[in-house]
Amino acid sequence: MRKIAFVLAVVMLIGICPLPISAEETTPDKDFAYVKAIALLEHLGVKAFSTEKKVTYNSFIDALYIALDGKKMMLDIKALAGLNFSDEYGNNEMTFNDAVKSLVNITGYKIEAEAGGGSAPVYVNIARTKGILSGVGSKSGAVTSRDAAVLIYNALNTDVLKLKFSGSRTEYESKKGETLLYLYRGIKKGSGIVTANEYSGLFSENGAPKGMVMIDGALYNDPQQYATDYLGYRIEYFYYDNNTEDDEIYLTILEINKNEVTEIDDNFSRKIGRRIYYYNENEK
């Protein structure tokens, strides 16, 4: 199966960030979960969580509409999320428990929650086991804009539980990679090292064909050169999978937690075990 993707670069190693987040917040020990979430959501058209402090029921549902439906409004997101409220009530701040419940429902795990009694703790436990709570801060009271962004990002990348018919039996199953993003937008997620661009490569000086990059051995079209400067870096990337021969980068996010840069100013080196140490002329 061939992969297609396209990229929005989030440059953090050199202190440049196109998002409305302070430089301090982009450090790996601070809030990389939020940086990733905002990068994806803004690229999908969701702006609210980077500009607003208060998250209402209406703004949360609108964000899901945009992320999944591209503003086409063909989906009944409220029904899929298992929420029923008036437009007036929708202006109230959304609770953390309702946010979690809606995302568990929309990813198909409502059947498991109801089988377990359907209480808030049951929904929270399912969300935790499916990774929806990964990187989330406060787990009570009103949901913050920061946590709303991370929750939706996680849910978009969660494998969906779907109905499966097996003879006369009704069963449910989830398949690896069949996430909300893939089922509604045709977008999949990957992670790998950029091993070549059109100028050079890690294993060959010839590099990749013009206008392309190679990630862990797979070639992708990159006409805008969004991933070109990430040669040698591990990135998280999103791509369209449409079974064609065209691979074009859609969104890349530098995994700063998994990249370490060492600057050298000479060719002196020493290898110990599997590590290579580089020195300058003063053996430092």
PDB file of C-alpha atoms in Angstrom, residues 5 12 24 34 61 85 129 133 140 174 177 179 184 203 236 243 248:
ATOM      1  CA  ALA A   5       1.091  12.797   2.912  1.00  0.00           C
ATOM      2  CA  MET A  12      11.465  24.041  17.547  1.00  0.00           C
ATOM      3  CA  GLU A  24       9.016  28.302  26.885  1.00  0.00           C
ATOM      4  CA  TYR A  34      -0.128  20.528  23.422  1.00  0.00           C
ATOM      5  CA  ILE A  61     -18.552  20.100  19.193  1.00  0.00           C
ATOM      6  CA  PHE A  85     -28.068  19.923  24.678  1.00  0.00           C
ATOM      7  CA  THR A 129      -6.661   2.418  28.326  1.00  0.00           C
ATOM      8  CA  LEU A 133      -5.935  10.684  28.277  1.00  0.00           C
ATOM      9  CA  SER A 140     -11.946  17.071  36.920  1.00  0.00           C
ATOM     10  CA  SER A 174     -10.809  -2.336  16.001  1.00  0.00           C
ATOM     11  CA  GLY A 177      -4.478   2.353  11.852  1.00  0.00           C
ATOM     12  CA  THR A 179      -8.498   5.876  13.417  1.00  0.00           C
ATOM     13  CA  TYR A 184     -13.215  10.538   8.160  1.00  0.00           C
ATOM     14  CA  PHE A 203      23.570   6.527   3.628  1.00  0.00           C
ATOM     15  CA  GLU A 236       6.001  12.467  13.471  1.00  0.00           C
ATOM     16  CA  ASN A 243      -3.389   3.506  -2.590  1.00  0.00           C
ATOM     17  CA  GLU A 248       3.166  13.761  -0.635  1.00  0.00           C
TER      18      GLU A 248
END
